[in-house]
Coordinates of C-alpha atoms in Angstrom, one line a residue:
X1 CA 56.6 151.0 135.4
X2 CA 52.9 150.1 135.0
X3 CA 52.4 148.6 131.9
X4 CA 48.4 148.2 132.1
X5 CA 47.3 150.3 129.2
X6 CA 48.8 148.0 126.5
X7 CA 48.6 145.2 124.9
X8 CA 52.0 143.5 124.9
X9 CA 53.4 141.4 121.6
X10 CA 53.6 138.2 123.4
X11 CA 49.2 138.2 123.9
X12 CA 47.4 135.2 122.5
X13 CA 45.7 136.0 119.4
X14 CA 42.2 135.1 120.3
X15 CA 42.6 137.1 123.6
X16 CA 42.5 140.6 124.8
X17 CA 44.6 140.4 127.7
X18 CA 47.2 138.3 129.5
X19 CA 50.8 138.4 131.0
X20 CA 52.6 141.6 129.9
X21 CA 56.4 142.0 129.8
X22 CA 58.3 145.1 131.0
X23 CA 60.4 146.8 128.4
X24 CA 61.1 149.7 130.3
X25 CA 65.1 148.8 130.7
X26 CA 65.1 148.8 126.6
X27 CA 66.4 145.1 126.8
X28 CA 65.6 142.5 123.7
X29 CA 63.6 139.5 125.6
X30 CA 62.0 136.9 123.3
X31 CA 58.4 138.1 122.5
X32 CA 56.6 134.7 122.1
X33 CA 58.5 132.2 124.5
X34 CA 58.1 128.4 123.7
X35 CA 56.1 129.4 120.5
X36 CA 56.2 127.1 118.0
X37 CA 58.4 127.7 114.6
X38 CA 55.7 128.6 112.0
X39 CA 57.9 129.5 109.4
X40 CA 58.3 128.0 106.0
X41 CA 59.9 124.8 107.9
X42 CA 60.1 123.6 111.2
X43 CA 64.1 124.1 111.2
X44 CA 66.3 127.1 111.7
X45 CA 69.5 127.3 110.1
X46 CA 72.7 127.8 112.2
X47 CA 74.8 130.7 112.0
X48 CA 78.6 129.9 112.1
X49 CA 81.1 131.3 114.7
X50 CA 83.6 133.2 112.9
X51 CA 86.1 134.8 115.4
X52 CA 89.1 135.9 112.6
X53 CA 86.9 137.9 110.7
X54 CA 84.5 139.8 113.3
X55 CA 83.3 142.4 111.0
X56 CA 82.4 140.6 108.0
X57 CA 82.2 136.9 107.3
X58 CA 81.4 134.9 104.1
X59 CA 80.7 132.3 106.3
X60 CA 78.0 134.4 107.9
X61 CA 76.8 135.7 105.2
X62 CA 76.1 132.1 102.7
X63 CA 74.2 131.1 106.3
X64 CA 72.2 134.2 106.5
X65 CA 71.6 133.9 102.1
X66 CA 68.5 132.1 101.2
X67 CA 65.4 135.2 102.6
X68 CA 66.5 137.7 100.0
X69 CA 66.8 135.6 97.3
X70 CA 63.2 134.2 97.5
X71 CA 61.7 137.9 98.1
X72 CA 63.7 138.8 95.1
X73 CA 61.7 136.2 93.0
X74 CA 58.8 139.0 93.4
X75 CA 60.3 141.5 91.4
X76 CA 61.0 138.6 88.8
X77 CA 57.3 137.1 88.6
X78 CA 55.9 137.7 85.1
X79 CA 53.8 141.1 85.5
X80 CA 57.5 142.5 86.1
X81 CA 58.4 140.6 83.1
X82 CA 55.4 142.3 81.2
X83 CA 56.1 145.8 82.5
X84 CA 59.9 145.6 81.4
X85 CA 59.2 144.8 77.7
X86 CA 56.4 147.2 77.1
X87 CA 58.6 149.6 78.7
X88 CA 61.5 149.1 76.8
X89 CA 59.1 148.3 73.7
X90 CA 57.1 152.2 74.2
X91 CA 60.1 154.4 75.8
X92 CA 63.1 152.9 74.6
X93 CA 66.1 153.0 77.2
X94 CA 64.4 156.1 78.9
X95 CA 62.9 154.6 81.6
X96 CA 65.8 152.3 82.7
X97 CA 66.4 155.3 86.0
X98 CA 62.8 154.6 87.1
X99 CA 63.4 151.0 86.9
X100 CA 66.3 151.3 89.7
X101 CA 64.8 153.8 91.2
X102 CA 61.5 151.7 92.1
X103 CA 64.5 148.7 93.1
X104 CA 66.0 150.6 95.5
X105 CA 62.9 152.0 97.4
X106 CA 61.5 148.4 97.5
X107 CA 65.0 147.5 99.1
X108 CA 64.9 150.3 101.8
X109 CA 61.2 148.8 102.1
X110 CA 62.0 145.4 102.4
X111 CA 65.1 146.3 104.8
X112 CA 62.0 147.2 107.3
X113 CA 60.6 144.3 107.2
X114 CA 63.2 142.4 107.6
X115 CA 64.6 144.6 110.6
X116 CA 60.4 143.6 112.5
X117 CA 60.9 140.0 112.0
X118 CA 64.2 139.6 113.3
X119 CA 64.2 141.8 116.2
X120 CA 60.9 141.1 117.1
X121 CA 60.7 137.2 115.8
X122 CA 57.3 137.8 114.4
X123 CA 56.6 138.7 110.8
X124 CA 54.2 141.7 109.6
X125 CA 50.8 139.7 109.8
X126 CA 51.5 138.7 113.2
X127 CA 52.1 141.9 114.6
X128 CA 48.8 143.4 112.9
X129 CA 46.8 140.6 114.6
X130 CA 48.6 141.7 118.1
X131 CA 48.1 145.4 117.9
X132 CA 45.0 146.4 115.1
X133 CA 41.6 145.9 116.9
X134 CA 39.2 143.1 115.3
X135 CA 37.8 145.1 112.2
X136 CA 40.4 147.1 110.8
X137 CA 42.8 143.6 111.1
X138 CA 39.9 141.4 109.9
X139 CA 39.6 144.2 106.3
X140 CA 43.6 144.7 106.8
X141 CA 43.9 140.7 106.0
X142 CA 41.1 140.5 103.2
X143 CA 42.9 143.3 101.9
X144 CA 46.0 141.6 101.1
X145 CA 44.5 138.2 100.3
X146 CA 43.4 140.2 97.5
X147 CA 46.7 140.9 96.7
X148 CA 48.5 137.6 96.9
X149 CA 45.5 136.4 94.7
X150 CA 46.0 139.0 92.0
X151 CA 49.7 138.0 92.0
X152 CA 48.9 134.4 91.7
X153 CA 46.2 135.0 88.6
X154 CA 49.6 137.0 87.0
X155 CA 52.0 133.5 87.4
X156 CA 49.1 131.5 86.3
X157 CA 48.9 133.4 83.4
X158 CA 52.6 133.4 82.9
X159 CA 53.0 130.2 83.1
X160 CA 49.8 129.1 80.9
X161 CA 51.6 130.7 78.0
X162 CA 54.8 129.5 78.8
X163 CA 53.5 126.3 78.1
X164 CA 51.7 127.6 75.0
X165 CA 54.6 128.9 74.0
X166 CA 56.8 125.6 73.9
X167 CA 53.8 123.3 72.9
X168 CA 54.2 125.1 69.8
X169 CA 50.3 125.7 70.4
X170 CA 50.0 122.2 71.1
X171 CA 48.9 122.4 74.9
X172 CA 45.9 125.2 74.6
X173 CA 46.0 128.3 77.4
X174 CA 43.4 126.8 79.2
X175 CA 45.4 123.1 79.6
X176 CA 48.3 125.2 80.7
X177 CA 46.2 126.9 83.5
X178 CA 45.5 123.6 84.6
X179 CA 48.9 122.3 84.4
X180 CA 49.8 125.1 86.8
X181 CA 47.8 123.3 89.4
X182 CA 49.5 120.1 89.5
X183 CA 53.3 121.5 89.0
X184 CA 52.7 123.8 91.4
X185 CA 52.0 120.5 94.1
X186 CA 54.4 119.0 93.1
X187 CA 57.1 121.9 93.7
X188 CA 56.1 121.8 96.9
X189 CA 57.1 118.6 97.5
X190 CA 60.5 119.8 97.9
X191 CA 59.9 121.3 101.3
X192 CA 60.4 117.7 102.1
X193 CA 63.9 117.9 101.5
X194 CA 65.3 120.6 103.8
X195 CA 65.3 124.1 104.0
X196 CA 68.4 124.9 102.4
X197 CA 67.9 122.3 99.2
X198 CA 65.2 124.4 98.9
X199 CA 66.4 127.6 98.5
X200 CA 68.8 126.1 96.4
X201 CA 66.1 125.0 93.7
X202 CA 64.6 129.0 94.0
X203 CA 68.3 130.0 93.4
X204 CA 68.0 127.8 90.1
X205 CA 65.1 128.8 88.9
X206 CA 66.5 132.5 89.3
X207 CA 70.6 131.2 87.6
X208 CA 67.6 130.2 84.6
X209 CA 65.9 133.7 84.8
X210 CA 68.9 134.9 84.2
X211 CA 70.2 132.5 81.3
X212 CA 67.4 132.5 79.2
X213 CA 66.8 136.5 79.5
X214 CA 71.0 137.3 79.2
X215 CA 70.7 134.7 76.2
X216 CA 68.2 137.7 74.5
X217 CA 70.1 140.0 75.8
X218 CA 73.3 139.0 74.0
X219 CA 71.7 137.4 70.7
X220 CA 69.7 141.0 70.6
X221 CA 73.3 143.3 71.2
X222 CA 71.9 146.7 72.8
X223 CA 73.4 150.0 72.4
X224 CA 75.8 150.0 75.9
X225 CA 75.9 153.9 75.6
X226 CA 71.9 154.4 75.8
X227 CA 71.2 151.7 78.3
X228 CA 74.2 153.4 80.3
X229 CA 72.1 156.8 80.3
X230 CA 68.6 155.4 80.5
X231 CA 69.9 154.1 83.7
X232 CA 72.0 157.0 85.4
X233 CA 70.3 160.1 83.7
X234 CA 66.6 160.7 84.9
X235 CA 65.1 162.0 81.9
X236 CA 62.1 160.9 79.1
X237 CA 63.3 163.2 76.3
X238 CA 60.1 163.4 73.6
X239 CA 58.1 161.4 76.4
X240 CA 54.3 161.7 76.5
X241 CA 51.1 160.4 78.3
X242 CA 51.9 156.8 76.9
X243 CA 55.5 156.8 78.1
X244 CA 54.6 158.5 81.5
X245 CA 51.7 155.7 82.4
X246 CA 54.2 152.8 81.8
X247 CA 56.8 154.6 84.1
X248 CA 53.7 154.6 86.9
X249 CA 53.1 150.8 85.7
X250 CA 56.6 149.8 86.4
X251 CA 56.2 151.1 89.9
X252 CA 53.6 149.3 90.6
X253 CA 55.1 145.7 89.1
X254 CA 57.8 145.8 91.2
X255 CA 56.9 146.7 94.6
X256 CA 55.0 144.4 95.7
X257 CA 52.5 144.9 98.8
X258 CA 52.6 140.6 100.0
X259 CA 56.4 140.9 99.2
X260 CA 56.3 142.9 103.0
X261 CA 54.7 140.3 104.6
X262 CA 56.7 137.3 103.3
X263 CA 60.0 138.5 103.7
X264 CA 59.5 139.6 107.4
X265 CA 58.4 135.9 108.3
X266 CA 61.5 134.7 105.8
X267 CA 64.1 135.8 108.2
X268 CA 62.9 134.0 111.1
X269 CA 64.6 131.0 109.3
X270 CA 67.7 131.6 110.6
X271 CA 68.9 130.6 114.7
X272 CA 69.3 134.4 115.9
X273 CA 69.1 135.0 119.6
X274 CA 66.9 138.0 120.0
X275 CA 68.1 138.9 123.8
X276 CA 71.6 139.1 122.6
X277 CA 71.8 142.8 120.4
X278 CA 75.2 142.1 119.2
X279 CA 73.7 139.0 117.4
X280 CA 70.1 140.9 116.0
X281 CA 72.4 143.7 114.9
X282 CA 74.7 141.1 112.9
X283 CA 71.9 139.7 111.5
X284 CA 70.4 142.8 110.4
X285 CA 73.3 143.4 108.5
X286 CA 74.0 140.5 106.8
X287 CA 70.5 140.4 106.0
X288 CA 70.7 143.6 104.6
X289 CA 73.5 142.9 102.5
X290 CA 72.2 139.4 101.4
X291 CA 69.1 141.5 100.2
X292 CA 71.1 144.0 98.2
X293 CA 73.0 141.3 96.2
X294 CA 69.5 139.3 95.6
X295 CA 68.0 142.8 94.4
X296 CA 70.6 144.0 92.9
X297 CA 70.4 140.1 90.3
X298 CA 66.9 140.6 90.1
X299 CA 67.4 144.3 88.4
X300 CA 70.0 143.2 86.3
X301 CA 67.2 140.6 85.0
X302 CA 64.7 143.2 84.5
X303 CA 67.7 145.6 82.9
X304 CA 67.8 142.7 80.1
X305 CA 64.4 142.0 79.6
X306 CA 64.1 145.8 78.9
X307 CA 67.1 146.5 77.3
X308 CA 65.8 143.4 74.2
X309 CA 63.0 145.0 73.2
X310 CA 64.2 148.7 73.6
X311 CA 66.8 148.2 70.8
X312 CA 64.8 145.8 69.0
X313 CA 61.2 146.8 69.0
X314 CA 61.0 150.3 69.9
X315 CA 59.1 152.2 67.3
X316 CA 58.4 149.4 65.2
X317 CA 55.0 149.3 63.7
X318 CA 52.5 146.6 64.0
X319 CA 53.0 146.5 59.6
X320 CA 56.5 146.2 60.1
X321 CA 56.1 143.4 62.8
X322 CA 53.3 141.8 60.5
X323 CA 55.4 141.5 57.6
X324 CA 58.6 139.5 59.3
X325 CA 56.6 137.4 60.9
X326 CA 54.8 136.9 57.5
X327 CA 58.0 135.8 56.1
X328 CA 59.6 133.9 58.5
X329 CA 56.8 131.9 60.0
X330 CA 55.0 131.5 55.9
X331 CA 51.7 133.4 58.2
X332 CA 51.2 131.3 60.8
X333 CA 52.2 134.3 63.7
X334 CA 51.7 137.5 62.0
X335 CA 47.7 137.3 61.9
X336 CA 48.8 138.4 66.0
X337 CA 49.7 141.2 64.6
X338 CA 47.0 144.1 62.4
X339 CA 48.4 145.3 59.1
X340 CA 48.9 148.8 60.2
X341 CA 51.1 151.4 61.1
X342 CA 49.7 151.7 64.6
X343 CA 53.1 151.2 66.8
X344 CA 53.9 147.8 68.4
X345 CA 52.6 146.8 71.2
X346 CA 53.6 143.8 73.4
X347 CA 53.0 141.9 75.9
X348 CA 54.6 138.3 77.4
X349 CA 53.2 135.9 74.5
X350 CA 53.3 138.5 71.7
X351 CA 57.1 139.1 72.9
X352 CA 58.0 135.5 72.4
X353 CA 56.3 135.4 69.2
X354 CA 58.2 138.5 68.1
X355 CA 61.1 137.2 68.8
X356 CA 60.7 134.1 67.3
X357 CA 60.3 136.6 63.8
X358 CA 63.5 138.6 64.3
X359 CA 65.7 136.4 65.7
X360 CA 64.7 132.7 65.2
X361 CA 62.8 129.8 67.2
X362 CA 65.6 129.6 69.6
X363 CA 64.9 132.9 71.1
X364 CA 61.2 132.1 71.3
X365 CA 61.7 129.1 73.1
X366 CA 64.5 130.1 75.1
X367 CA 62.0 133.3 76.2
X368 CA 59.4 131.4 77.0
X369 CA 61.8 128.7 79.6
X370 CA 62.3 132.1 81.3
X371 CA 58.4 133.2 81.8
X372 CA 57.6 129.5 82.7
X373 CA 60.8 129.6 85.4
X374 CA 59.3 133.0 86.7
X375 CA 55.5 131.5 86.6
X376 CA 57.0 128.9 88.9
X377 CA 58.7 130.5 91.4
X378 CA 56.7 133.2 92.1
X379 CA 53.7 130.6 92.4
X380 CA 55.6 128.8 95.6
X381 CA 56.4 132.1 96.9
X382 CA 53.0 133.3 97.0
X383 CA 52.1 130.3 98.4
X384 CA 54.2 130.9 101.5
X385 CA 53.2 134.4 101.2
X386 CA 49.6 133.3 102.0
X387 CA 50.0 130.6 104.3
X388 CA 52.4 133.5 106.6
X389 CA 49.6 135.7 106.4
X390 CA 46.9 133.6 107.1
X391 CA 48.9 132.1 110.2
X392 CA 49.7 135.4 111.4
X393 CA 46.1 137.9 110.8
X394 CA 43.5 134.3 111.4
X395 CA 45.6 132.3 113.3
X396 CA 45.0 129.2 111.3
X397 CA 47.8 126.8 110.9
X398 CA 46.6 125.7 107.3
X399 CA 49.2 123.1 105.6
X400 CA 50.8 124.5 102.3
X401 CA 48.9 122.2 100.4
X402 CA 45.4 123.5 101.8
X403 CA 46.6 126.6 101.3
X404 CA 47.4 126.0 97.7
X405 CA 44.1 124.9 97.3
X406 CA 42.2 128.0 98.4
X407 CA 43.9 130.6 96.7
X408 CA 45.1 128.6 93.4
X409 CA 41.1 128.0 93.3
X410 CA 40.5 131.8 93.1
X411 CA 42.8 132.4 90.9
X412 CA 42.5 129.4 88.6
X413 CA 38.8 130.5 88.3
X414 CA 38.5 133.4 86.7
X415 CA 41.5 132.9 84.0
X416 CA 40.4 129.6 83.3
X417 CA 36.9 130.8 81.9
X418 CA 38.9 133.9 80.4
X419 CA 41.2 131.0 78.6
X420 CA 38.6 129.0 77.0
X421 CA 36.1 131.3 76.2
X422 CA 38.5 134.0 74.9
X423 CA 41.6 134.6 73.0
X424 CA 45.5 135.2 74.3
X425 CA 44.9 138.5 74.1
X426 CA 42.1 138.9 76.9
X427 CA 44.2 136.7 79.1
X428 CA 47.3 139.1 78.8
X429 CA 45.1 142.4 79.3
X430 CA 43.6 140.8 82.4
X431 CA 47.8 141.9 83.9
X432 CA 46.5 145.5 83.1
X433 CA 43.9 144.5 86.0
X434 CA 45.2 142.7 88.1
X435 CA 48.2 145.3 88.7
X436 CA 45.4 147.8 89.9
X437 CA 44.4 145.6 92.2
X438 CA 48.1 145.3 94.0
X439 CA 48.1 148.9 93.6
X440 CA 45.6 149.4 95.6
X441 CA 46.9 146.9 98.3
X442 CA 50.2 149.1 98.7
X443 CA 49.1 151.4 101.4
X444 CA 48.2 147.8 103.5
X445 CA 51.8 146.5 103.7
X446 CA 53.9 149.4 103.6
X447 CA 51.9 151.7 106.3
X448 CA 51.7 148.9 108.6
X449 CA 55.6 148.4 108.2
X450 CA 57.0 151.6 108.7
X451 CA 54.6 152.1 111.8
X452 CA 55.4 149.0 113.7
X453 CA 59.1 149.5 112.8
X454 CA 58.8 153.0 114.0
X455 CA 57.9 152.4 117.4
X456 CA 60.6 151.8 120.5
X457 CA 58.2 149.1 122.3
X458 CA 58.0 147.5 119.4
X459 CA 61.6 147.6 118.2
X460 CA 63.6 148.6 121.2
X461 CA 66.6 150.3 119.9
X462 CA 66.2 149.2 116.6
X463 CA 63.2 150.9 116.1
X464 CA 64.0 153.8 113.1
X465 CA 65.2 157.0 114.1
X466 CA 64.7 160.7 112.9
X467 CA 65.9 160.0 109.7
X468 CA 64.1 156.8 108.3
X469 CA 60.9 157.8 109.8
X470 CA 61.0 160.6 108.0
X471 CA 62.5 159.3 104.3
X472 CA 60.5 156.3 105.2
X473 CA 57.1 158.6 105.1
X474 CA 58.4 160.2 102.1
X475 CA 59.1 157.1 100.1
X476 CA 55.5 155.6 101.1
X477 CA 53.6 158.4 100.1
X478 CA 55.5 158.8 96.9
X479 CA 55.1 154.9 96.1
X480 CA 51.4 155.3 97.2
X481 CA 50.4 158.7 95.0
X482 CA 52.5 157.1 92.2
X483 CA 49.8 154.0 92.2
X484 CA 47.2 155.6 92.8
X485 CA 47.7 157.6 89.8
X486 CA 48.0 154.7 88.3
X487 CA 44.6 153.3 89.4
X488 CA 43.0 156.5 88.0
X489 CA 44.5 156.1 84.9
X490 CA 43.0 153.0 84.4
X491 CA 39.8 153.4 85.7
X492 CA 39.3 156.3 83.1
X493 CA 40.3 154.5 80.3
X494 CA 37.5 152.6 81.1
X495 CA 35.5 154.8 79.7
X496 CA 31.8 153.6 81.4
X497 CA 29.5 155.6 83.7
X498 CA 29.2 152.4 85.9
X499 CA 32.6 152.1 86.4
X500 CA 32.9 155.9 87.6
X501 CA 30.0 155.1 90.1
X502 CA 31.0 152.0 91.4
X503 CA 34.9 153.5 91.8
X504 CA 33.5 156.4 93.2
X505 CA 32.0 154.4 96.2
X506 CA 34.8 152.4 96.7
X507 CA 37.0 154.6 97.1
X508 CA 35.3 156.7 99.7
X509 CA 35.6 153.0 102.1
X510 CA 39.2 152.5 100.7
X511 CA 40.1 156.0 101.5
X512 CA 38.4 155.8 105.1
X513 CA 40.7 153.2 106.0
X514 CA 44.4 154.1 104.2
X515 CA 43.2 157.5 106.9
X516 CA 42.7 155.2 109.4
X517 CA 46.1 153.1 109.7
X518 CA 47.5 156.5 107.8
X519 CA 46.6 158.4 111.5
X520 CA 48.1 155.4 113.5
X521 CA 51.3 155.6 111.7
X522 CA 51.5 159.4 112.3
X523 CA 50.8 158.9 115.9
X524 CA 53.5 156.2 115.5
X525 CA 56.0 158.5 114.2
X526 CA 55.9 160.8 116.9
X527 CA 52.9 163.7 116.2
X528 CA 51.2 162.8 119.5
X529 CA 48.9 165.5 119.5
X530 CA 47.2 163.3 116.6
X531 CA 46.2 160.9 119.9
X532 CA 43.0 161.2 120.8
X533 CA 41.8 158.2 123.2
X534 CA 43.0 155.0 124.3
X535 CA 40.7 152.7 122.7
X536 CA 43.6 151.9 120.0
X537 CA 46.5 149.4 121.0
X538 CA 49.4 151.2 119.2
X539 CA 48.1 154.5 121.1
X540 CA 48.4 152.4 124.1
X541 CA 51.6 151.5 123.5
X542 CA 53.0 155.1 122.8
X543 CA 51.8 156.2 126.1
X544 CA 53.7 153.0 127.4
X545 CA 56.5 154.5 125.5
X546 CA 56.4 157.8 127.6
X547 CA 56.4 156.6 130.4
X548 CA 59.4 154.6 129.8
X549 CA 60.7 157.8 129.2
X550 CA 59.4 159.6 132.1
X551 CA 60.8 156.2 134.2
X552 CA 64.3 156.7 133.1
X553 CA 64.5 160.2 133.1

């Protein structure tokens, strides 16, 4: 067959042509031959022979375990945290159903982007830069630097009042946004170590997630029978506008738009040979199943974190709140909190400090060991998030430590002048922003992913079939209305004429482009009559795909 019209996945990135591969016999060759390992270390991790037990190994398994655990510490970074205690705090157990509701979508989601980077051995960022023309790549990448910068303002805030939190006030927020700077460099000294010691420490600081959160969980005792149908029974009985925004909010915390791009490159950590199908289909399972049981820890976590202050704080009023904290701190908490009968409302230092006043110092500290452990691991993540990203959309090969530089300087910015010149309670509400902002960066990640993933040139015979194309555009455009919604609400509680204007604007650009790679992914998932030129590389590449068809037909 004549592949001319398209440009292949194994193209230089600063060129628009070169040696093209035929694909037309639906074999897996290695896209990039003799390109160098850019993943998060220059070593792959063997995968065991296990001949006794050929349909499932634990062998396997522990070899393939180490991806899905660190894309898991997304749904664990501190605006998750945040989400799960107002929502437990303003809707009591009802909202536990869209909590494992949002889990499962992001797993279907990340199950794509794992599927690209292992049968294709390039993660998401790469294979925008190979098949998006100049522009829409160049806005696709500032796009979700956005993103991994608004995450990294949220662990730098989580982790500033951490600190706060066990200094006993000692250590002011702004010395524990700069503490944030250094710890985080010195984290990253691990990578030293090995890949797998590594994962190991990220495994840690999940085992202490989960310790310092079940601790609450335990010393708090929740009502089994409510969390049980919060969970299993979709319904906000007595709900309102209140109850309904924080449902959208939780939405938005935990799918995350870099979490796409990191966990497609994660995979690529593991020895898989890609021209063998027996081994990418293994792989893709034990993958799959490694990213269940990381999702499925991670929810648990967030279960506890909600399930505390449903039973504790829910419809408690900021008077009632005031006058514990009166009497068991002798004052010294409960100025946080107005003399009123306005309900309670919380967010990650206001939580600790609450329960410090219920259930004693313990919990406080213990609480805010969690939020620092979250704060930290999410920080290295996002780190590799951005390096994978930059690699793959600008192909710069920036060390880790450059990179940390960059984007913890935008992000230390900002909340650093927010810390000293205002209080705790600025610093929190800027999470209110900053999960806008990934909000808006959805459409970037998970259009892309289902449209590469969707196409048989791309993917071969693991590209999606009937069925996840079709749930896969349904979940996307749910997840996408869902934030967007969200972003409306917030931009109208703004309540400013300026704010209208400039959103208005904006979102005429913003919505231009979501068209844009929206109409590629249609074209993608089969409505050719959406085509209209060959100016586009993924259009090019359908009409590769047809006559592939036309060739073995």
């Amino acid at each position: 067959m004549s592949d001319q019209n398209y440009r292949n996945l194994d193209e230089s990135d600063s060129a628009d042509h070169g040696s093209k591969q035929d694909i037309s016999d639906g074999s897996i060759e290695p896209i990039i031959e003799g390109e160098p390992f850019t993943s998060y270390f220059d070593e792959k991790i063997a995968i065991p022979e296990d001949e006794v037990h050929s349909w499932f190994s634990f062998r396997k398994l522990w070899a393939f375990t180490g991806p899905g655990f660190l894309m898991s510490i997304a749904y664990l970074d501190p605006g998750n945290i945040e989400s799960d205690l107002q929502s437990g705090s303003v809707a009591d157990f009802k909202l536990l159903w869209v909590l494992l509701a949002a889990t499962v979508i992001g797993l279907l989601l990340q199950r794509l982007a794992a599927r690209l980077g292992v049968v294709t051995g390039l993660h998401l960022a790469e294979v925008c830069n190979r098949q998006y023309p100049k522009f829409p790549r160049i806005v696709l990448w500032l796009m979700v630097e956005l993103a991994i910068i608004g995450s990294d303002m949220q662990e730098v805030i989580g982790s500033a009042i951490a600190i706060n939190l066990l200094s006993v006030g000692l250590i002011p927020l702004w010395g524990g946004v700069l503490i944030t700077i250094a710890d985080t460099f010195v984290f990253l000294f691990l990578d030293k170590y090995g890949l797998r010691k590594l994962e190991a420490f990220f495994g840690l600081l999940i085992t202490i997630m989960a310790v310092t959160f079940g601790y609450e969980y335990v010393r708090v005792r929740p009502d089994q029978g409510k969390l049980l149908k919060g969970m299993f029974f979709p319904y906000c009985d007595g709900c309102g506008t209140p109850q309904l925004e924080q449902a959208v909010g939780i939405v938005g915390a935990v799918i995350m738009p870099h979490n796409m791009y990191l966990h497609s490159a994660l995979v690529k950590s593991r020895e898989v040979n890609r021209s063998n199908k027996k081994e990418v289909r293994e792989a893709n399972k034990y993958f799959f199943i490694e990213s269940t049981i990381a999702l499925f820890i991670s929810f648990l976590i967030n279960v506890f974190v909600v399930a505390v202050f449903a039973e504790a704080f829910y419809g408690k009023t900021n008077a009632e709140v005031h006058e514990q904290c009166f009497n068991q701190t002798s004052g010294g908490q409960s100025n946080l909190f107005p003399n009123n009968t306005d309900p309670l409302k919380v967010d990650i230092y206001k939580g600790g400090v609450v329960l410090g006043c219920y259930f004693g110092p313990a919990a406080l500290y213990i609480w805010a060991v969690g939020i620092l452990a979250a704060g930290q691991s999410s920080t290295m993540t996002g780190t590799y998030s951005g390096q994978f990203v930059m690699e793959g959309f600008l192909n710069l090969k920036w060390s880790r430590f450059a990179r940390v530089i960059l984007t913890r300087s935008i992000a230390i910015t900002p909340t650093l002048l927010v810390a000293i010149f205002q209080d705790v309670e600025h610093l929190t509400g800027m999470n209110d922003f900053l999960n806008v902002l990934q909000s808006l960066q959805l459409p970037f990640a998970l259009i892309p992913v289902l449209t590469f993933t969707s196409l048989r040139p791309v993917m071969n015979e693991f590209a999606n079939g009937l069925g996840w194309k079709i749930a896969g555009g349904i979940l996307i455009l749910i997840v996408c209305c869902i934030n967007m919604y969200f972003v409306v609400v917030y931009v109208s509680s703004l309540g400013h004429v300026g704010f209208y204007v400039g959103a208005a604007f904006l979102s005429i650009a913003y919505l231009c482009f979501v068209a844009y790679l929206t109409w590629q992914c249609l074209v993608a998932l089969g409505m050719k009559f959406l085509e209209c030129g060959q100016t586009v590389s993924i259009h090019q590449i359908i009409q590769a795909e047809d006559q592939a068809d036309s060739s073995i037909n």
